[in-house]
Coordinates of C-alpha atoms in Angstrom, one line a residue:
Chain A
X1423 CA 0.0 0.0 0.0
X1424 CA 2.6 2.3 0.8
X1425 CA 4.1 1.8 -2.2
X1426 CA 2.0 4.2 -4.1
X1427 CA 2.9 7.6 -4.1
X1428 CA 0.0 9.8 -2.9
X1429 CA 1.3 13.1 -3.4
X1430 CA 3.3 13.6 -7.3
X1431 CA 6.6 14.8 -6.9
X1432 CA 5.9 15.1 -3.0
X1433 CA 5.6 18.8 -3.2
X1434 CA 2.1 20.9 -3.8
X1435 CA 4.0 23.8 -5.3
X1436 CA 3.4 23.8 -9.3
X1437 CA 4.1 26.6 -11.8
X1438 CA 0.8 27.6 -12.9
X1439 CA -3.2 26.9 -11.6
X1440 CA -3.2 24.7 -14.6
X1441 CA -1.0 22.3 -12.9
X1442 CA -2.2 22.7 -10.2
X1443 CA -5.7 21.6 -11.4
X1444 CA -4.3 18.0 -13.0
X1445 CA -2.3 17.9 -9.6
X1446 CA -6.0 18.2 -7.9
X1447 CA -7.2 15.6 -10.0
X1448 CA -4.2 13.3 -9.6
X1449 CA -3.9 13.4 -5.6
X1450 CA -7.9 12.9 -5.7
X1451 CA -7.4 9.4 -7.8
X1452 CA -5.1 8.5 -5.6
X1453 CA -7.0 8.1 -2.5
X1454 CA -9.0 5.9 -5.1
X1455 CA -6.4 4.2 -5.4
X1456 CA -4.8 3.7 -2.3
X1457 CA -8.5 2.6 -0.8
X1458 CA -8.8 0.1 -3.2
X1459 CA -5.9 -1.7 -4.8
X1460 CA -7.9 -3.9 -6.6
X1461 CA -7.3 -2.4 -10.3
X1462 CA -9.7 -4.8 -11.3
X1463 CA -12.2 -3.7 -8.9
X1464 CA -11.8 0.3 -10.1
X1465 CA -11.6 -0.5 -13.7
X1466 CA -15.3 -2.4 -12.8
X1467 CA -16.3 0.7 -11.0
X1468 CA -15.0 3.3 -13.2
X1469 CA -18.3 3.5 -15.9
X1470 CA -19.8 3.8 -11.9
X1471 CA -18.0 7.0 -11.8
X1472 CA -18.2 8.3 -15.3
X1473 CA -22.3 7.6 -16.0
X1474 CA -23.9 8.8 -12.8
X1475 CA -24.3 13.1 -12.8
X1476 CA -24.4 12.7 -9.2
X1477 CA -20.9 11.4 -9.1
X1478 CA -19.4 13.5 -11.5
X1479 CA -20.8 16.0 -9.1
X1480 CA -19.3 14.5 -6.2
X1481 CA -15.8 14.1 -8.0
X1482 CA -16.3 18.0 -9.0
X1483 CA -17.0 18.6 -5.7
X1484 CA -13.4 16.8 -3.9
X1485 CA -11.2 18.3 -7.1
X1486 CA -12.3 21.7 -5.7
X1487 CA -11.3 20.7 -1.8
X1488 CA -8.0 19.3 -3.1
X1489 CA -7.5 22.2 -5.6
X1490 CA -8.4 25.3 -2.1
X1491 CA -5.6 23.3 -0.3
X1492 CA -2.5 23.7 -3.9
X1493 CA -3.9 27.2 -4.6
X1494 CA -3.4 27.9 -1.0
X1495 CA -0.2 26.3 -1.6
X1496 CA 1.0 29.0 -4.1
X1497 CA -0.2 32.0 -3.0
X1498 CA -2.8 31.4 -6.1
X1499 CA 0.4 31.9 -8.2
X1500 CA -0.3 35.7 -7.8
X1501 CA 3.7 36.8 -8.4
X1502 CA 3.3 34.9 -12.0
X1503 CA 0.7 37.0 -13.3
Chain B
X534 CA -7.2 14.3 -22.4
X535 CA -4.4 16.7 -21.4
X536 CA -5.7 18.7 -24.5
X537 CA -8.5 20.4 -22.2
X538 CA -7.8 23.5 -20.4
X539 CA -8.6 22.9 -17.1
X540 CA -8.3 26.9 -15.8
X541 CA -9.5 29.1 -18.7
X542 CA -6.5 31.7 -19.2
X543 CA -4.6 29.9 -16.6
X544 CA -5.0 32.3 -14.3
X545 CA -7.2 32.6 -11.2
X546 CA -7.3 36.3 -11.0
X547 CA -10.1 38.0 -12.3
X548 CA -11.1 41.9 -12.8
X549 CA -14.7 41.4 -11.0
X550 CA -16.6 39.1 -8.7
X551 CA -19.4 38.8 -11.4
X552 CA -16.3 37.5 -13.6
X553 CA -15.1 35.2 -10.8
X554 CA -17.8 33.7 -10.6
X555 CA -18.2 32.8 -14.4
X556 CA -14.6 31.4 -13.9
X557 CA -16.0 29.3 -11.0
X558 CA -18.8 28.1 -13.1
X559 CA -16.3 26.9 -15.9
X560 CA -13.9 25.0 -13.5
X561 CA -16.3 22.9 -12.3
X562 CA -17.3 22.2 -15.5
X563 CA -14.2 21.5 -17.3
X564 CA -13.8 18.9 -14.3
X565 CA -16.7 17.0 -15.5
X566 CA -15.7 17.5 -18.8
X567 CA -12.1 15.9 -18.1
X568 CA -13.9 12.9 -15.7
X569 CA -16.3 12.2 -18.9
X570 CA -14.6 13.3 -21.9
X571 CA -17.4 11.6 -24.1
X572 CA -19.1 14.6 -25.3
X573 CA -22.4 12.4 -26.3
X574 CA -22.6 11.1 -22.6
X575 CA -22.4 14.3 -21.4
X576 CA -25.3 15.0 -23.3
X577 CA -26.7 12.6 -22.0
X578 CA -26.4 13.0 -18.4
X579 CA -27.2 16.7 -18.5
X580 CA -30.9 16.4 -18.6
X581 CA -30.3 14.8 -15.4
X582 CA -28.5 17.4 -13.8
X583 CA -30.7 20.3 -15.1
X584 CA -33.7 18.9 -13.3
X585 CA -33.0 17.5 -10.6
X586 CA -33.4 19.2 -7.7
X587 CA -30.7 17.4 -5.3
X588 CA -28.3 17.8 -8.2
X589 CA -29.0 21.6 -9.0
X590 CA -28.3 22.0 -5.2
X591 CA -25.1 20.4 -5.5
X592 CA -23.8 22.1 -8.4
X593 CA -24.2 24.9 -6.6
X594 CA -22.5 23.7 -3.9
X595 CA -19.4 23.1 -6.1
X596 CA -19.6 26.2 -7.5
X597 CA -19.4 27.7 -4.5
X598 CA -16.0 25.9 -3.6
X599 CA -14.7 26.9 -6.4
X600 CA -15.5 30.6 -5.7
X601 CA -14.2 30.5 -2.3
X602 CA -10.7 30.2 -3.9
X603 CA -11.0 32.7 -6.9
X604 CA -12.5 35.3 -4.1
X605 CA -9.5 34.6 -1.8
X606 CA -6.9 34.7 -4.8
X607 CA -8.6 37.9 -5.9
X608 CA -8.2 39.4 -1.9
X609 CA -12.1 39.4 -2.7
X610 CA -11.7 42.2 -4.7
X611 CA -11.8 44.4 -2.2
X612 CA -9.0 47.1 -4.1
X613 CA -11.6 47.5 -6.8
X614 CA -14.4 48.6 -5.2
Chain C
X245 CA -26.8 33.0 -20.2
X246 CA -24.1 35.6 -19.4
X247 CA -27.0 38.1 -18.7
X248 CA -27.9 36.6 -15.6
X249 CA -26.1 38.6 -12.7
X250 CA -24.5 35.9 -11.0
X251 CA -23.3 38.5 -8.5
X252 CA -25.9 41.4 -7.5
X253 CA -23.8 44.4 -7.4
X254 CA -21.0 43.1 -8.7
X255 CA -19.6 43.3 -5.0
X256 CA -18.7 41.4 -1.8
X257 CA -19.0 44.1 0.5
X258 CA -21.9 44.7 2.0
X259 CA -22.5 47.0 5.1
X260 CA -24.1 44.0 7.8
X261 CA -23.8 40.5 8.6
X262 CA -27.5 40.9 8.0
X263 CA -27.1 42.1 4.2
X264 CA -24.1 39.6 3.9
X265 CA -26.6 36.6 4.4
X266 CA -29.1 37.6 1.8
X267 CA -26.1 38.1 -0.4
X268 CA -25.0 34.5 0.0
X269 CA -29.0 33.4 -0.6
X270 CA -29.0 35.3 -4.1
X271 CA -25.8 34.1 -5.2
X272 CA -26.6 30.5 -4.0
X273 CA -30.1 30.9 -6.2
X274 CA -28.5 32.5 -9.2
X275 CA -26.5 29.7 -9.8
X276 CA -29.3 27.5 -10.1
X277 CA -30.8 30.0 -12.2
X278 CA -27.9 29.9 -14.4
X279 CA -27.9 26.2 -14.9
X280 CA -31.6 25.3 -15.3
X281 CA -32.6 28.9 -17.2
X282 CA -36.0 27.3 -18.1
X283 CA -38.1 29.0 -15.6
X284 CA -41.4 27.1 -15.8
X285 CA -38.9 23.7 -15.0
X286 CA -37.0 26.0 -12.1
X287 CA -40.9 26.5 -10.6
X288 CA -41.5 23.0 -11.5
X289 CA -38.9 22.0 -9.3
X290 CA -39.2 24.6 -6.5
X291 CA -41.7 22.5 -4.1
X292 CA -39.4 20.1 -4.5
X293 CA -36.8 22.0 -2.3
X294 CA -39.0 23.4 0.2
X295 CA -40.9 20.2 1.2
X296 CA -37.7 17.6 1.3
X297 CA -35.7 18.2 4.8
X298 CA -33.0 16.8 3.2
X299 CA -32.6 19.5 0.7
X300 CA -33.9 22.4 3.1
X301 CA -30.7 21.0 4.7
X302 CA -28.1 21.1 1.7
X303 CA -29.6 24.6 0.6
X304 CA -28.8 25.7 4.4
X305 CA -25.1 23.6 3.0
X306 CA -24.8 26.2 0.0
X307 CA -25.6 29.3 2.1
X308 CA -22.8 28.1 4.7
X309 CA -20.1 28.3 1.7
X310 CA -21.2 30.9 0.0
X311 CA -21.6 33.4 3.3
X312 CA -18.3 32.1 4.5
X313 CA -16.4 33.3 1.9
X314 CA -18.5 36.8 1.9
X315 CA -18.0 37.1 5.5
X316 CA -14.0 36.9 4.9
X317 CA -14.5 39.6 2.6
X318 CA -15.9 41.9 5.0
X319 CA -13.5 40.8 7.8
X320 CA -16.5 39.6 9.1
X321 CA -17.8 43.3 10.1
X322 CA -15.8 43.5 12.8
X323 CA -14.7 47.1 12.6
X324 CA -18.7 48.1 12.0
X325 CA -19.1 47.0 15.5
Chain D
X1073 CA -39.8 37.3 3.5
X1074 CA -36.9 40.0 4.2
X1075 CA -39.2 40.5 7.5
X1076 CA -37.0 37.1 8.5
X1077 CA -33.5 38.4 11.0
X1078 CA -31.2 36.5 9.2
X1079 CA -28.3 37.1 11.9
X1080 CA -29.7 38.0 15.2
X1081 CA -28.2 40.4 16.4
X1082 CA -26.8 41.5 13.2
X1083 CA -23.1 40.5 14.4
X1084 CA -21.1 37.2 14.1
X1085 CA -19.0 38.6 17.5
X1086 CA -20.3 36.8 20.9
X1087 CA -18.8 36.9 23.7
X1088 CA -17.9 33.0 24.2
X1089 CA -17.4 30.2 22.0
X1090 CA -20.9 28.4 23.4
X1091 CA -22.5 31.9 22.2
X1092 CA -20.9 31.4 19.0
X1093 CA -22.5 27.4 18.8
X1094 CA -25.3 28.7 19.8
X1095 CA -25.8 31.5 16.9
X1096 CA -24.3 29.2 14.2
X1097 CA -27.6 26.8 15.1
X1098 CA -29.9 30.1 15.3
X1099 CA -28.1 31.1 11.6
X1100 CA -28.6 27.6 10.1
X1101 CA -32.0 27.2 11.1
X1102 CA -33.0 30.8 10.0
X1103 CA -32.0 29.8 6.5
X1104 CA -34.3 26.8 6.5
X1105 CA -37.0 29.6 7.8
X1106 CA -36.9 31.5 5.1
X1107 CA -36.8 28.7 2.5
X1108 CA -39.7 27.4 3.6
X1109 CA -41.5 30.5 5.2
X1110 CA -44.8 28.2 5.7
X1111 CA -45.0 26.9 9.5
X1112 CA -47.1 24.2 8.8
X1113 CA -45.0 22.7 6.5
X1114 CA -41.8 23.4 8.9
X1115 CA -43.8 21.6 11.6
X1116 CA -44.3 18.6 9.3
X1117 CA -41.0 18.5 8.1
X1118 CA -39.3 18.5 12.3
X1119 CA -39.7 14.8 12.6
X1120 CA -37.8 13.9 9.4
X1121 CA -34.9 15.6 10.6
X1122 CA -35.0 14.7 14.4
X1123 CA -36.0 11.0 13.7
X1124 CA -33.4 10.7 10.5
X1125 CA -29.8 9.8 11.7
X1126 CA -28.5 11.0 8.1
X1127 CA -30.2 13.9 8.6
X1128 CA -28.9 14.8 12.3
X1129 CA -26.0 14.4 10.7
X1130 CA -26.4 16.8 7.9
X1131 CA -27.5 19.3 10.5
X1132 CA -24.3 18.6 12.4
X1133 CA -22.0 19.6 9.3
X1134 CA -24.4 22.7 8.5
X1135 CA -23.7 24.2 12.3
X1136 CA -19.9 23.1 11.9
X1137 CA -19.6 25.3 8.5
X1138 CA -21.5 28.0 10.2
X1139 CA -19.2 27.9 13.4
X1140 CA -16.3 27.8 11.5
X1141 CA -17.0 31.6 10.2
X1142 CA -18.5 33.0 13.7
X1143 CA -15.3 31.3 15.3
X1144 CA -13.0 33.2 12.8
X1145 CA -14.8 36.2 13.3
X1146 CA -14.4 36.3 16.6
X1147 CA -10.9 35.6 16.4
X1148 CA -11.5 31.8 18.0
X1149 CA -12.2 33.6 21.3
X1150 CA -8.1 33.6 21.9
X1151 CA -8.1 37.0 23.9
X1152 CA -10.6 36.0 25.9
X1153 CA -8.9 32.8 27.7
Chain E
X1255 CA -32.4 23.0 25.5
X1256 CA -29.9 25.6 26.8
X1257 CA -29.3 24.0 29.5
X1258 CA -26.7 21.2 27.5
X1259 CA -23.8 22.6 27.0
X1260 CA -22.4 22.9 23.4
X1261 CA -18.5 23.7 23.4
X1262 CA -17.5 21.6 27.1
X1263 CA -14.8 24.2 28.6
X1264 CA -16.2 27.0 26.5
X1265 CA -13.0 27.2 24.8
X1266 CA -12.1 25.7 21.5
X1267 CA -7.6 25.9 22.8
X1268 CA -6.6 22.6 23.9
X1269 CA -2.9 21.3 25.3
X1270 CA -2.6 18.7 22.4
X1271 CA -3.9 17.8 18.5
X1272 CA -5.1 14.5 20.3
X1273 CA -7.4 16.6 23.0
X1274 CA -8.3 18.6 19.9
X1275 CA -9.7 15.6 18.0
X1276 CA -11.4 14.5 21.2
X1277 CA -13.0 18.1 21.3
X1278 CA -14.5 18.5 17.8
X1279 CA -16.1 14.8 18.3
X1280 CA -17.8 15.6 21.5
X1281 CA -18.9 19.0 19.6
X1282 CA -20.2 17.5 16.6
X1283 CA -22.2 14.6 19.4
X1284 CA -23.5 17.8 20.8
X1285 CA -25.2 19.1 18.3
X1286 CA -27.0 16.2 17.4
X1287 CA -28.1 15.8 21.4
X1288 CA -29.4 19.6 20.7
X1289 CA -31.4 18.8 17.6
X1290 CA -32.8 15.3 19.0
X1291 CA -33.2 15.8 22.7
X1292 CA -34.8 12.9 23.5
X1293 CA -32.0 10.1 24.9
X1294 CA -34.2 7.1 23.9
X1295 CA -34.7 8.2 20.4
X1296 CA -30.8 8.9 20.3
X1297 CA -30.1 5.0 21.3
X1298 CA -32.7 4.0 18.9
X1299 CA -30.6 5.9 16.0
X1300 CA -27.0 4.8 17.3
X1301 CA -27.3 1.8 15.6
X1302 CA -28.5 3.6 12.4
X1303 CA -24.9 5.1 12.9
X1304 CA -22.8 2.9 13.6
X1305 CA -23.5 0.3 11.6
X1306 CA -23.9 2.0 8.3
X1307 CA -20.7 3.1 6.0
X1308 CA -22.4 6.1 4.3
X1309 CA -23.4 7.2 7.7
X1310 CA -19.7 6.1 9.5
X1311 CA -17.8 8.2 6.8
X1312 CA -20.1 11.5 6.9
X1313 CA -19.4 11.4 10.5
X1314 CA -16.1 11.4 9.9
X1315 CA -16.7 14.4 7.5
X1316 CA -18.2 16.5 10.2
X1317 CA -15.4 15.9 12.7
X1318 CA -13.2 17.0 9.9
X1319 CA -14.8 19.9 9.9
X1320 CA -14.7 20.8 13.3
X1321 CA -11.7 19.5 14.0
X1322 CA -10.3 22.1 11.0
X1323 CA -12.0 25.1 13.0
X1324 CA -10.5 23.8 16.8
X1325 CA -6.7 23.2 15.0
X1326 CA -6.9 26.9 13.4
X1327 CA -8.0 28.5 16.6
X1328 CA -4.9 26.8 18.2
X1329 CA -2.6 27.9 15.5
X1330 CA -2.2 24.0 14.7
X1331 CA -0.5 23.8 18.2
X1332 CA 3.1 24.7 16.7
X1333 CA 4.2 25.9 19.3
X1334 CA 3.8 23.3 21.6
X1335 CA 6.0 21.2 19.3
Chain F
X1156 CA -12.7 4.2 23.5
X1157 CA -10.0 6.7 25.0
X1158 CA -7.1 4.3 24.6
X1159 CA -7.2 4.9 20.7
X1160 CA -4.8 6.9 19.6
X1161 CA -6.7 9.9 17.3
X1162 CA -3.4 11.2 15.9
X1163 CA -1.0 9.1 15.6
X1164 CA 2.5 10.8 17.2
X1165 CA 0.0 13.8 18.7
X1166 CA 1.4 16.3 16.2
X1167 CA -0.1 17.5 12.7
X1168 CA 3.4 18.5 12.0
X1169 CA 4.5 16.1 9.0
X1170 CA 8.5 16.1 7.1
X1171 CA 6.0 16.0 3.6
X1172 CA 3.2 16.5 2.1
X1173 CA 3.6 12.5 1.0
X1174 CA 3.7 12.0 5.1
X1175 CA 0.9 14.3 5.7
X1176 CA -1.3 12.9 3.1
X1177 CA -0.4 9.4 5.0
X1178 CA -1.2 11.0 8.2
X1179 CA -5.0 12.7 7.1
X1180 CA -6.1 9.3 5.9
X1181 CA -4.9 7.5 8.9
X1182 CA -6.9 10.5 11.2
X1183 CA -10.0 9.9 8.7
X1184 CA -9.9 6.0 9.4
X1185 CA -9.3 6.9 13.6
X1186 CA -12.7 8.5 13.7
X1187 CA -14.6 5.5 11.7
X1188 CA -12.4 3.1 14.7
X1189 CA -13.7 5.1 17.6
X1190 CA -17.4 5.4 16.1
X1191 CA -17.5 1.7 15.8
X1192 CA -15.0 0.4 18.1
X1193 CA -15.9 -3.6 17.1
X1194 CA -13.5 -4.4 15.0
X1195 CA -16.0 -7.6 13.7
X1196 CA -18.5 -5.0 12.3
X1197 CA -15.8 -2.8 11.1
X1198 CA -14.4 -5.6 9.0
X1199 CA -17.8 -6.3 7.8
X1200 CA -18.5 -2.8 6.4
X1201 CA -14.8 -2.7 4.7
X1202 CA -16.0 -4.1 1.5
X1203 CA -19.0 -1.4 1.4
X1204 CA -16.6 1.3 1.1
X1205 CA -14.4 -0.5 -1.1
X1206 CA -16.8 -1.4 -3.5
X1207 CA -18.8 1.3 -3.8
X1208 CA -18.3 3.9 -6.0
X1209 CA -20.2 6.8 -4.2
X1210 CA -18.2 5.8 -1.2
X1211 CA -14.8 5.6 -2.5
X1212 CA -15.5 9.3 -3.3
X1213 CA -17.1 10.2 0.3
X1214 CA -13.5 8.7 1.5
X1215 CA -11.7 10.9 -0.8
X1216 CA -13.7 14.0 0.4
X1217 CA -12.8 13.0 3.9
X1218 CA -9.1 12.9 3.3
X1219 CA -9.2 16.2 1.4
X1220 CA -10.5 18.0 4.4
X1221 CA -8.2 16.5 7.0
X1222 CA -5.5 17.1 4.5
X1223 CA -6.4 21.0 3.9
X1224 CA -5.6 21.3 7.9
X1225 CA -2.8 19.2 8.0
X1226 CA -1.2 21.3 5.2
X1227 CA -1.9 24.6 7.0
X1228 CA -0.5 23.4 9.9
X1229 CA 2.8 22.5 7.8
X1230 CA 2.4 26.1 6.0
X1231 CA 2.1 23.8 2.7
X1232 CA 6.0 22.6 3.5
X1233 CA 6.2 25.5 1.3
X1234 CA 10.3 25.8 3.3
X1235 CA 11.3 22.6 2.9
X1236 CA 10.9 22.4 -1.1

């Protein structure tokens, strides 16, 4: 379990909002990941995900937690603008 | 599926609040958008969201995650006002 | 669709805690306003929200977020008091 | 409708951290008030959320987002202890 | 009603993260002891609780929640460390 | 119930993100354990969250809040990068 690496690169910093978006998205997955191994088991799960409004809402919903806590992160990459 | 911009502009920073919250509106979006890149399910599904109450609700409550980060990013726009 | 006012004023600031709340209720509704424009299907669905608990509850959820993040904006009225 | 006190008071300040508890309940059940301004129908709707656990629970995280921004308001009450 | 009360200590500091955690559950218990006063209703929705994942993680949702209030009005105990 | 340990090394304070990550889902997972201390039902309701779509994401909701105060408490290890 601890072999997958929950946080990319270990760091939250990122150069633009961009990446800090797909970095949102990638730490989110993880969690999916790391609460179940199975890959079977997500790959069964996944049209679960991708075919219900209600979870796309949902997965809309943790992207924006994880993406308040990276912006945070980067002082909302105000000096790069 | 990198080819969708996931922060219009790349840039959280925004002239108004009204405009903020237009940004807001298209994160949250572009999130679904990434999670179900198959334009005709999105189609689909949106009937769903649209009138639904519970889902409406929760859109909204996305949406307002997402605006609690452009505001804070923006210093709420308090300099322009 | 861009001429809904998503944002009544165009500002956070408001002068009360008071005026701050019903800012957070407009905003909240204008958003669902904006993603179900079809009015006759937004009074359609309006009973729905004021007879389920459930959603009374998550539309109490909404205003929560969206006052928070006005409330920062005004540094929560504290010198107006 | 606007004859509803949103805030009682019109402040987020109090004087202790129970006052605080006690106004985020008073605030989160105002906004359920004015939702559904009919009595009756509040009246009708108590039991499901008293007699719900998922609903008490709901309630819970409503007060807990309220009291987060009348804690921060008030500074967490740090000067006071 | 008034007479349970809702933050025990009336202060939100505590010595430790672990007191901390012990804080923001009893706080989020309160609240639902507020909303359903009556003990042998309570008991009859434990189980409801405890025995239901949905239930067991939004639990753990709202003592996130408090929990992120209590460890900001103790500046995340840093000091103490 | 007290002898469970609610944050593992009483400190928020993490070398990593990677380690803080580790240490919100371990706090998210404490609160499920002292909830339902018998480790029999606990073990039955594991596959409920594991197999369940709309639960995985609930997890990954949970870990994105204890995470957002975990990294403030670290000040987003924004030094050590």
């Amino acid at each position: 379990m601890d072999a997958i690496e929950l946080v990319p690169g270990n760091s939250l910093i990122t150069k633009t909002p961009e990446e800090g978006r797909h970095l949102a998205i990638k730490m989110s997955r993880l969690i999916i990941k790391i609460t179940q191994p199975d890959a079977a088991m997500r790959e069964k799960l996944r049209p679960r995900y991708a075919e219900d409004a209600a979870m796309l809402i949902s997965i809309g919903q943790t992207v924006a937690m994880e993406f308040a806590t990276i912006a945070a992160a980067n002082n909302y990459w105000r000096n790069t603008q």
